[in-house]
PDB file of C-alpha atoms in Angstrom:
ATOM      1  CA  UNK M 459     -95.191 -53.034 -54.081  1.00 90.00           C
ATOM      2  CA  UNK M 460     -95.049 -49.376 -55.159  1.00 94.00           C
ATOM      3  CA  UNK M 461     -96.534 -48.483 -58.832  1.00 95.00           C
ATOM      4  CA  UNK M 462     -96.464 -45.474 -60.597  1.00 96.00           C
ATOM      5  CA  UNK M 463     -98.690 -44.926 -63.641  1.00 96.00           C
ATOM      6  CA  UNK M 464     -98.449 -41.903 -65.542  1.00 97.00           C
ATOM      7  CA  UNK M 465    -102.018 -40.404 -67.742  1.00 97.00           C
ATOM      8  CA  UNK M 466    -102.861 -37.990 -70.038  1.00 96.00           C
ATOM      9  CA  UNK M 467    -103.175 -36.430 -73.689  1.00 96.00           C
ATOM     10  CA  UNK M 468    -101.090 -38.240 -75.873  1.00 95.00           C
ATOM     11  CA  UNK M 469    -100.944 -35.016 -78.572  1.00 97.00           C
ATOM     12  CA  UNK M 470    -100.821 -31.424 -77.555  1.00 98.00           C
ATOM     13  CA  UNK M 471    -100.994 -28.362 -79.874  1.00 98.00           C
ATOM     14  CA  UNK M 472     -97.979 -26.249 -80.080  1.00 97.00           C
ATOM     15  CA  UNK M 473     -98.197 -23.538 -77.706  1.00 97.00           C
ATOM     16  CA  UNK M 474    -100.620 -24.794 -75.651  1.00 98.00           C
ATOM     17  CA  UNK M 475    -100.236 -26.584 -71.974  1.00 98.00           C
ATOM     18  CA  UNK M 476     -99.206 -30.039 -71.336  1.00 98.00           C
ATOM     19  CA  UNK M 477    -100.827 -31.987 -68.292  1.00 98.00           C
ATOM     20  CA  UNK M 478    -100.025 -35.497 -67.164  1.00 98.00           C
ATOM     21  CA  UNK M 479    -100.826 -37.271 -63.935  1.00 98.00           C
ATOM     22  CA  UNK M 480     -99.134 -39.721 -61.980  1.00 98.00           C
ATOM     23  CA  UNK M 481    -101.155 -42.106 -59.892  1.00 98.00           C
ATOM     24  CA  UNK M 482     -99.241 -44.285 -57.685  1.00 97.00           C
ATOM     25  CA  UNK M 483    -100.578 -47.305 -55.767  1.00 96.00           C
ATOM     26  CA  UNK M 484     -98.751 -49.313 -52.741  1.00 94.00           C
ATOM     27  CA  UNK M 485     -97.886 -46.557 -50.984  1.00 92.00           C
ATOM     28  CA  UNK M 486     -98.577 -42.659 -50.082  1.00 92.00           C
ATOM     29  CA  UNK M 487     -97.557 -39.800 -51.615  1.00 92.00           C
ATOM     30  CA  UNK M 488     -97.318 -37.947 -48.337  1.00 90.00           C
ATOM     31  CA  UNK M 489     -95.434 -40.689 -46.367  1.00 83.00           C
ATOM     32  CA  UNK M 490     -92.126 -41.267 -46.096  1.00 81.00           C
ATOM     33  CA  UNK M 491     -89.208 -38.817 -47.224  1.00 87.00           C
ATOM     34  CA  UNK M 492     -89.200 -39.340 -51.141  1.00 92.00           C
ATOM     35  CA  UNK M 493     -89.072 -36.652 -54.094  1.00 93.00           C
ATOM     36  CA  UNK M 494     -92.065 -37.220 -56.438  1.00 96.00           C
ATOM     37  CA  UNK M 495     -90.095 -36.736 -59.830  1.00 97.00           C
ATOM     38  CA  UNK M 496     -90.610 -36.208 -63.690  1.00 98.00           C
ATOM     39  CA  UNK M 497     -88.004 -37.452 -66.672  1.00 97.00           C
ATOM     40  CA  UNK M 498     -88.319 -36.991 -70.115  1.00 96.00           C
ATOM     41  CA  UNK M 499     -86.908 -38.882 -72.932  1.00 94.00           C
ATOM     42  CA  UNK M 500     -87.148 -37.176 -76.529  1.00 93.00           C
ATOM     43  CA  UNK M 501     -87.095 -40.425 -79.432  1.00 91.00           C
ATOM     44  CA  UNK M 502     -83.286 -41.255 -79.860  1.00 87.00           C
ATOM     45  CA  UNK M 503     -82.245 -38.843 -77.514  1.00 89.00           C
ATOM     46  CA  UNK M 504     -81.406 -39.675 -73.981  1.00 88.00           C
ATOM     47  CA  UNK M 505     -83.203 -38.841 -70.314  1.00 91.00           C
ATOM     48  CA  UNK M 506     -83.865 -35.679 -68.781  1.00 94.00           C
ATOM     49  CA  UNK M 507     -84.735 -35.107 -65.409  1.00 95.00           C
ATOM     50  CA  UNK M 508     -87.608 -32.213 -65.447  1.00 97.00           C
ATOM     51  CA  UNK M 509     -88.224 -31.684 -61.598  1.00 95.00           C
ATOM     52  CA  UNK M 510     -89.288 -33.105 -58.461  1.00 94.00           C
ATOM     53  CA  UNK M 511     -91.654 -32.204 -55.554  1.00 94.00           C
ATOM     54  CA  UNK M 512     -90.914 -33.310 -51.818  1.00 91.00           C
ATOM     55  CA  UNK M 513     -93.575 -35.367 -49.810  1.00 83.00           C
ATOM     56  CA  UNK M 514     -93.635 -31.908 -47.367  1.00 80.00           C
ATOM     57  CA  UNK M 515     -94.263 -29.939 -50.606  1.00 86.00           C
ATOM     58  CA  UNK M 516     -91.255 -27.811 -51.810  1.00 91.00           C
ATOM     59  CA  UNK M 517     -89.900 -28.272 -55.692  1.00 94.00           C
ATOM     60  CA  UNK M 518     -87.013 -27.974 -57.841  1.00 92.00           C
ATOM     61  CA  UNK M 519     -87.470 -27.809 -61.225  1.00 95.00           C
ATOM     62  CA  UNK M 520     -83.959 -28.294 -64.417  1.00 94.00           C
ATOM     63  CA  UNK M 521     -83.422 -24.590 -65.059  1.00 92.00           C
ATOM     64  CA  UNK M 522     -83.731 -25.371 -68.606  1.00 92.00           C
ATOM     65  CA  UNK M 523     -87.335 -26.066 -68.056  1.00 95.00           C
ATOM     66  CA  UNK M 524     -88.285 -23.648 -64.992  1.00 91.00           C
ATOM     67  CA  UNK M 525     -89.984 -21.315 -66.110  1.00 93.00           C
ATOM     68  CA  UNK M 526     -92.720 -23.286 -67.945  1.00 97.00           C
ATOM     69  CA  UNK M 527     -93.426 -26.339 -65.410  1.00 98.00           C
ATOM     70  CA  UNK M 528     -95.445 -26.742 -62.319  1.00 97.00           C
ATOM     71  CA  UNK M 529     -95.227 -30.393 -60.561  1.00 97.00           C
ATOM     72  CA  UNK M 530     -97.919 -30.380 -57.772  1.00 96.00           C
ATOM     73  CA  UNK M 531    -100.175 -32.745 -55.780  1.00 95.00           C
ATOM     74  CA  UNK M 532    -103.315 -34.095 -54.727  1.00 94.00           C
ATOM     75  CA  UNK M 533    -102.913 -36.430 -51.975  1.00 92.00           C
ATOM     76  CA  UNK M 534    -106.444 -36.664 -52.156  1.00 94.00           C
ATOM     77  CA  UNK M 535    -105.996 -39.146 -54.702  1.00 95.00           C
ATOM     78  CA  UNK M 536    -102.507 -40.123 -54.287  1.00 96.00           C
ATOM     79  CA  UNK M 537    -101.256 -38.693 -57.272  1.00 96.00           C
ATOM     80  CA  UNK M 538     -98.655 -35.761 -58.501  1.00 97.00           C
ATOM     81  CA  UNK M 539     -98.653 -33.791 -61.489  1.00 98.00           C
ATOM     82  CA  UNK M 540     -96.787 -31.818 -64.307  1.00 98.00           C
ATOM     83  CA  UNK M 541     -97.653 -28.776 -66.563  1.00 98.00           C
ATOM     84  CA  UNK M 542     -95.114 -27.791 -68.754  1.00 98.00           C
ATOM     85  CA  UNK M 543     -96.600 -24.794 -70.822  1.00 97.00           C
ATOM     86  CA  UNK M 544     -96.284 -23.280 -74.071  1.00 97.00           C
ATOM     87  CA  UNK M 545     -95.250 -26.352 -75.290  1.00 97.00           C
ATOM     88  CA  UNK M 546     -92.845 -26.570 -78.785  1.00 97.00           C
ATOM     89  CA  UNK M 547     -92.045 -29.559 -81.075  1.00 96.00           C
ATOM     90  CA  UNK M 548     -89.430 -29.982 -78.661  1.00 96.00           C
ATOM     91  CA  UNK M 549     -91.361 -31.324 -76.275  1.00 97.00           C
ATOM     92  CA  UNK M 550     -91.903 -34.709 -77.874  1.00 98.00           C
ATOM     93  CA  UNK M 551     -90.888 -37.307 -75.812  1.00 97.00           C
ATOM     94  CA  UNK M 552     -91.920 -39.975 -73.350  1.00 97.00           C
ATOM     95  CA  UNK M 553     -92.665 -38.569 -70.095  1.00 98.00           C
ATOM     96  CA  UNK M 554     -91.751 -40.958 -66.813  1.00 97.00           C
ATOM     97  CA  UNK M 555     -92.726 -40.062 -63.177  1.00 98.00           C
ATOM     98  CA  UNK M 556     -90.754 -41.906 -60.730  1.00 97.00           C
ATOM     99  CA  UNK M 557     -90.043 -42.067 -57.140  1.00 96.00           C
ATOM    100  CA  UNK M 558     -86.535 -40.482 -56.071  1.00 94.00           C
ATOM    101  CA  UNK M 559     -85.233 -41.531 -52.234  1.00 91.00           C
ATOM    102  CA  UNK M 560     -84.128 -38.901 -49.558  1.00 84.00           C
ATOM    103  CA  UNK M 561     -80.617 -37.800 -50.158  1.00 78.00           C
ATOM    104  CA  UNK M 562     -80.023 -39.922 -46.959  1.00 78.00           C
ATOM    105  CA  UNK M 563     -80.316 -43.202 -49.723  1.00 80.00           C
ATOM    106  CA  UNK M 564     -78.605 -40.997 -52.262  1.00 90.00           C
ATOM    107  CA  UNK M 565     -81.847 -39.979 -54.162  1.00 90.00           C
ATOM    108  CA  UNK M 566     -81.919 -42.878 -56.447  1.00 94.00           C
ATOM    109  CA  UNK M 567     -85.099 -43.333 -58.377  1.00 96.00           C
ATOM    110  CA  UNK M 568     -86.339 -46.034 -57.019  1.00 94.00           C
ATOM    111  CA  UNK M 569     -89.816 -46.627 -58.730  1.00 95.00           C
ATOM    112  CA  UNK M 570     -90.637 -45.508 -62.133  1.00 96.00           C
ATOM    113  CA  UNK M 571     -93.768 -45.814 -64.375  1.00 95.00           C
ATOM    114  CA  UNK M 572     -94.019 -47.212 -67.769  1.00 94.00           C
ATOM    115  CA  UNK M 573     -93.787 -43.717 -69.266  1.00 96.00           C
ATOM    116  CA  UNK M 574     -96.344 -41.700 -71.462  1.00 97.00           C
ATOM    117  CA  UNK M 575     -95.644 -40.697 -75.108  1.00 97.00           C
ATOM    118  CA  UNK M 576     -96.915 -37.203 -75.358  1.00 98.00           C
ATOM    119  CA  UNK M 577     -96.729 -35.371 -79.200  1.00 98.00           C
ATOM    120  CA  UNK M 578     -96.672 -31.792 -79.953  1.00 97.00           C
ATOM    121  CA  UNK M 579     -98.284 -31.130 -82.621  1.00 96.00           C
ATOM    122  CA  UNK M 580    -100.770 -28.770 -85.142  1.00 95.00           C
TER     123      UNK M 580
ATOM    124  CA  UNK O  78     -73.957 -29.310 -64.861  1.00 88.00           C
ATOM    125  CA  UNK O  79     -72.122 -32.432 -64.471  1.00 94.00           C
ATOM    126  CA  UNK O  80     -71.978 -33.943 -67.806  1.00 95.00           C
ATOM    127  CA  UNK O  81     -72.368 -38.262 -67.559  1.00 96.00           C
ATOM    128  CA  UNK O  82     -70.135 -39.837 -70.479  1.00 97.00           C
ATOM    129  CA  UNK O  83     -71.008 -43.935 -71.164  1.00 97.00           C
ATOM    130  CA  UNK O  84     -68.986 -45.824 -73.170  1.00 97.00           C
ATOM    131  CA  UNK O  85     -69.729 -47.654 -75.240  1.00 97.00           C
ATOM    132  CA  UNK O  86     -72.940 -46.448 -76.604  1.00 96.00           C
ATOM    133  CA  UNK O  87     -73.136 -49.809 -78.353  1.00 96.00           C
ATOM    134  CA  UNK O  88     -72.113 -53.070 -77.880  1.00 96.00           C
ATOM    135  CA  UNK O  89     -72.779 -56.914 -79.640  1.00 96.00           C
ATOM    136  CA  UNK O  90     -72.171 -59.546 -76.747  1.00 95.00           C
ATOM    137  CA  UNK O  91     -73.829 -63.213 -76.785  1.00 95.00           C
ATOM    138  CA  UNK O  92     -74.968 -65.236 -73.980  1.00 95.00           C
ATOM    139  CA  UNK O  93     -72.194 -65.989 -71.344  1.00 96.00           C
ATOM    140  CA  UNK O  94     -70.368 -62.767 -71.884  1.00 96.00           C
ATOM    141  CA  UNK O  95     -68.760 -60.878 -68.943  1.00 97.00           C
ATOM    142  CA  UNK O  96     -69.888 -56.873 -70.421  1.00 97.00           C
ATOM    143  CA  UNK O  97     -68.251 -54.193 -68.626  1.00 98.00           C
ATOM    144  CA  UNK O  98     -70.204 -50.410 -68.878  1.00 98.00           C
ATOM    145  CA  UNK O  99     -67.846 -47.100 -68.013  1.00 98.00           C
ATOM    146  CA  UNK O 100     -69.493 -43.796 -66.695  1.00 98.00           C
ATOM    147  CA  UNK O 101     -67.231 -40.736 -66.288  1.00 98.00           C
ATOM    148  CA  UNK O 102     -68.492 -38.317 -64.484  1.00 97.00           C
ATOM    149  CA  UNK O 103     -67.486 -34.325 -65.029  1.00 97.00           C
ATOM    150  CA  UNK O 104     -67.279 -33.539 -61.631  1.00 96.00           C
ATOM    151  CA  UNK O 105     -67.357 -35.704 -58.388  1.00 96.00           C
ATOM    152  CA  UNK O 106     -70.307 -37.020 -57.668  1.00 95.00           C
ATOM    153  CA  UNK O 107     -69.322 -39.021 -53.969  1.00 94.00           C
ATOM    154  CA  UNK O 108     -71.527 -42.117 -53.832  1.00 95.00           C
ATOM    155  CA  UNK O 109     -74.688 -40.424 -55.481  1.00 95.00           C
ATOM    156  CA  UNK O 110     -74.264 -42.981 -58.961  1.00 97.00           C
ATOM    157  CA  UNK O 111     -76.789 -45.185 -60.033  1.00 98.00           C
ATOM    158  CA  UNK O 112     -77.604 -47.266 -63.106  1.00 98.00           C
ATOM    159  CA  UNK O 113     -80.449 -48.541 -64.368  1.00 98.00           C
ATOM    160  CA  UNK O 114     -81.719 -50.787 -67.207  1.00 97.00           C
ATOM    161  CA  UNK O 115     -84.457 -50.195 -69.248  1.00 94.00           C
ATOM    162  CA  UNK O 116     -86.566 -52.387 -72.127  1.00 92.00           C
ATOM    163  CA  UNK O 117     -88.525 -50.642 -74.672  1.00 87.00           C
ATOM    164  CA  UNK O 118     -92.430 -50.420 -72.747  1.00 85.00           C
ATOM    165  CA  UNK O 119     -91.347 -50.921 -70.158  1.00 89.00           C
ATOM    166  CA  UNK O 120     -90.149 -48.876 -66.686  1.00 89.00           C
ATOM    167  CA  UNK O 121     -86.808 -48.318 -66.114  1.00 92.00           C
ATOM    168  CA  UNK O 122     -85.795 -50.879 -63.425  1.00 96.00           C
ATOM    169  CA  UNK O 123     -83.077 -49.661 -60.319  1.00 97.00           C
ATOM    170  CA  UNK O 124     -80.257 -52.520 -60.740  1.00 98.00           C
ATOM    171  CA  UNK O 125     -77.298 -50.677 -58.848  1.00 98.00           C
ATOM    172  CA  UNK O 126     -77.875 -47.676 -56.142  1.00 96.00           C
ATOM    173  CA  UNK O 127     -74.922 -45.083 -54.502  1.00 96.00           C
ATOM    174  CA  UNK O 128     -72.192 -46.949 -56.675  1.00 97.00           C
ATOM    175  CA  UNK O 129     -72.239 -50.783 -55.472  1.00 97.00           C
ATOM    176  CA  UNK O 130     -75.566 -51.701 -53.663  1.00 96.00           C
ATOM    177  CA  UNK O 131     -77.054 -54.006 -55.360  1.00 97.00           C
ATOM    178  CA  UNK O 132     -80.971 -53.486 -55.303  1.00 96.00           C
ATOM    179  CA  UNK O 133     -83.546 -56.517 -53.555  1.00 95.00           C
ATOM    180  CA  UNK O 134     -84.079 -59.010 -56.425  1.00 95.00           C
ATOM    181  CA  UNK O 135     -81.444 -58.043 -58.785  1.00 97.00           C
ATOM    182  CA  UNK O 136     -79.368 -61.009 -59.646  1.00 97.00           C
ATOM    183  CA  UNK O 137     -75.895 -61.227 -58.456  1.00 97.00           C
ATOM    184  CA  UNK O 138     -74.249 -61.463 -61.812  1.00 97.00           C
ATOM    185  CA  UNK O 139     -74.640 -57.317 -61.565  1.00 98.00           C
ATOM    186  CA  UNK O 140     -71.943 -55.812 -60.025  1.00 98.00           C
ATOM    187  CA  UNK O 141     -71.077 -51.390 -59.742  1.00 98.00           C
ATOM    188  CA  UNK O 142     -67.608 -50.254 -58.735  1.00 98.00           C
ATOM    189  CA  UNK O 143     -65.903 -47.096 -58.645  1.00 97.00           C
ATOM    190  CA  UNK O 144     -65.375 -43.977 -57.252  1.00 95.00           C
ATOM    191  CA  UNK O 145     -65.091 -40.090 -57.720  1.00 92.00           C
ATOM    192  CA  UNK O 146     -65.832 -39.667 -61.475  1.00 97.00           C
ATOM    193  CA  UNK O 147     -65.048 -43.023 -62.940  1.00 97.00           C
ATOM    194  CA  UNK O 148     -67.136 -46.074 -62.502  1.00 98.00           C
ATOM    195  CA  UNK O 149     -68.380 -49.514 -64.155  1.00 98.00           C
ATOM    196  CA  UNK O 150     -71.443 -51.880 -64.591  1.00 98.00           C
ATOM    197  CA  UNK O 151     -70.476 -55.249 -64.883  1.00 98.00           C
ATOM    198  CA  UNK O 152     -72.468 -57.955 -65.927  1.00 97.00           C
ATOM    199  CA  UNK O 153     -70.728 -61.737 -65.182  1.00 97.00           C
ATOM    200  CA  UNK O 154     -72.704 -64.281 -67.167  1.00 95.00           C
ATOM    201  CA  UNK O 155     -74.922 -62.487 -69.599  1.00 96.00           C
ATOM    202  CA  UNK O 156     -78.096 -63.538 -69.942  1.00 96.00           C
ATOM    203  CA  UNK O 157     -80.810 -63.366 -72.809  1.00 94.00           C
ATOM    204  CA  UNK O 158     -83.259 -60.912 -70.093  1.00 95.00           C
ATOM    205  CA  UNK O 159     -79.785 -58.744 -69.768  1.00 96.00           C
ATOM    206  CA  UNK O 160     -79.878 -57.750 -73.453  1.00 93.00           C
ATOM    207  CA  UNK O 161     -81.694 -54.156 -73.037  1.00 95.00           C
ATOM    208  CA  UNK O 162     -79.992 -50.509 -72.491  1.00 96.00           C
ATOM    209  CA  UNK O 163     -78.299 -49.651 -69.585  1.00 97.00           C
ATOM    210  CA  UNK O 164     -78.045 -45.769 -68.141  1.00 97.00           C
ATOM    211  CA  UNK O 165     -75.920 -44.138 -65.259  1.00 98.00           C
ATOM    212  CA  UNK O 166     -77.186 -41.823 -63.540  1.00 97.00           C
ATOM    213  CA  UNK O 167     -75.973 -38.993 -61.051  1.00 96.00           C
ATOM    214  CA  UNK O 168     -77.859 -37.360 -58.291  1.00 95.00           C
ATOM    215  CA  UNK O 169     -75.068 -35.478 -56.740  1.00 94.00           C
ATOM    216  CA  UNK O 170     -76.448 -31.898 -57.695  1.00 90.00           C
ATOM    217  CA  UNK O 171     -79.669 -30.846 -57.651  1.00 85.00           C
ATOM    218  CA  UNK O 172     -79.861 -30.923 -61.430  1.00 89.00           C
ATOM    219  CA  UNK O 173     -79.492 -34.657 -61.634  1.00 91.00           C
ATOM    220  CA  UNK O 174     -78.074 -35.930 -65.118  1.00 94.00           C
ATOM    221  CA  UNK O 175     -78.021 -39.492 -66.900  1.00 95.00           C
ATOM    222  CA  UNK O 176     -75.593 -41.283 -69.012  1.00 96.00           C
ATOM    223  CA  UNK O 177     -76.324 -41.331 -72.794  1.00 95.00           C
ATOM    224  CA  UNK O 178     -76.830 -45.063 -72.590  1.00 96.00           C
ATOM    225  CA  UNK O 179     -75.377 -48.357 -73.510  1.00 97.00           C
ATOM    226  CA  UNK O 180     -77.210 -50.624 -75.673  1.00 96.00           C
ATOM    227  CA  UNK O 181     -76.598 -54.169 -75.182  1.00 97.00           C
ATOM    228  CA  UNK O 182     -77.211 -56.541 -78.192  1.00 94.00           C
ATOM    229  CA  UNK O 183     -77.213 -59.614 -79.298  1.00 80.00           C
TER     230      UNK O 183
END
């Protein structure tokens, strides 16, 4: 059984960088054809899908976001990453990582963690 | 962008209920529509993958239909586990979007 579980700073000053990790367990990040993915989910407010990094490497990232996140990975230690920088109020929300399926299975997210409440604030 | 629309965003149902969930879609999105239900604390759980495919373990009173831009959840039987909020989601485009929700309450 795949599990994701995400880690990090629960409060982050404004303008400064915002790091989680996702380990998961059951299975490796570099097998199989799966996107490694981030969502976000502001309180009240719905999901938003942040980006995702294929097992071979490559990423897309929700243009609204681009250019302040970086999803990478240590297989090393079976985990993937986000840094989403200069970081506003905004930013509040619950962060999820979950597993996405090839395209082939219609990229459903098949796995997700129990998500990480990160705060922005002074 | 293609823009996911639930209705409703709320809902009151009891135990028993047949609940029916609509997603419109903006665009097409083929077979690439999912939903999902999710508890407060908990992870969001797969119930319904590429329109109708039930996922392993997910009991058979969950049902997805549709096609193009329209589709429905249904629930046959509610359940007191069921009561929880329930999101589409498409992966069609790269950018892949989710419903608003549907809360389902008591």
């Amino acid at each position: 059984q795949v599990q994701l579980q995400e880690s990090g700073p629960g409060l982050v000053k404004p303008l400064e960088t915002l790091s989680l990790t996702c380990t998961v367990s059951g299975g490796s990040i570099s097998g199989g054809s799966y996107f490694w993915t981030w969502v976000r989910q502001p309180a009240g407010k719905g999901l938003e899908w942040i980006g995702r990094i294929y097992t071979g490497g490559s990423t897309n990232y929700n243009p609204s976001l681009k250019s302040r996140v970086t999803i990478s990975t240590d297989t090393s230690k079976n985990q993937f990453s986000l840094r989403l920088n200069s970081v506003t109020a905004a930013d509040t929300a619950v962060y999820y990582c979950a597993r996405c399926r090839s395209n082939n299975d219609f990229a459903s997210f098949d796995y997700w963690g129990q998500g990480s409440l990160v705060t922005v604030s002074s | 962008d293609i823009q996911m629309t639930q209705s409703p965003s709320s809902l009151s149902a009891s135990v028993g209920d047949r609940v029916t969930i609509t997603c419109r879609a903006s665009d097409t999105v083929s077979r690439y529509l999912h939903w999902y239900q999710h508890k407060p604390g908990i992870a969001p759980k797969l119930l319904v993958s590429a329109v109708s495919t039930l996922e392993s373990g997910v009991p058979s009173r969950f049902s997805g239909s549709g096609s193009g831009t329209d589709f429905t959840l249904t629930i046959n039987g509610l359940q007191p586990e069921d009561f929880a909020t329930y999101y589409c989601q498409q992966t069609y485009s790269a950018l892949c979007t989710f419903g608003q929700g549907t809360k389902v309450e008591i």
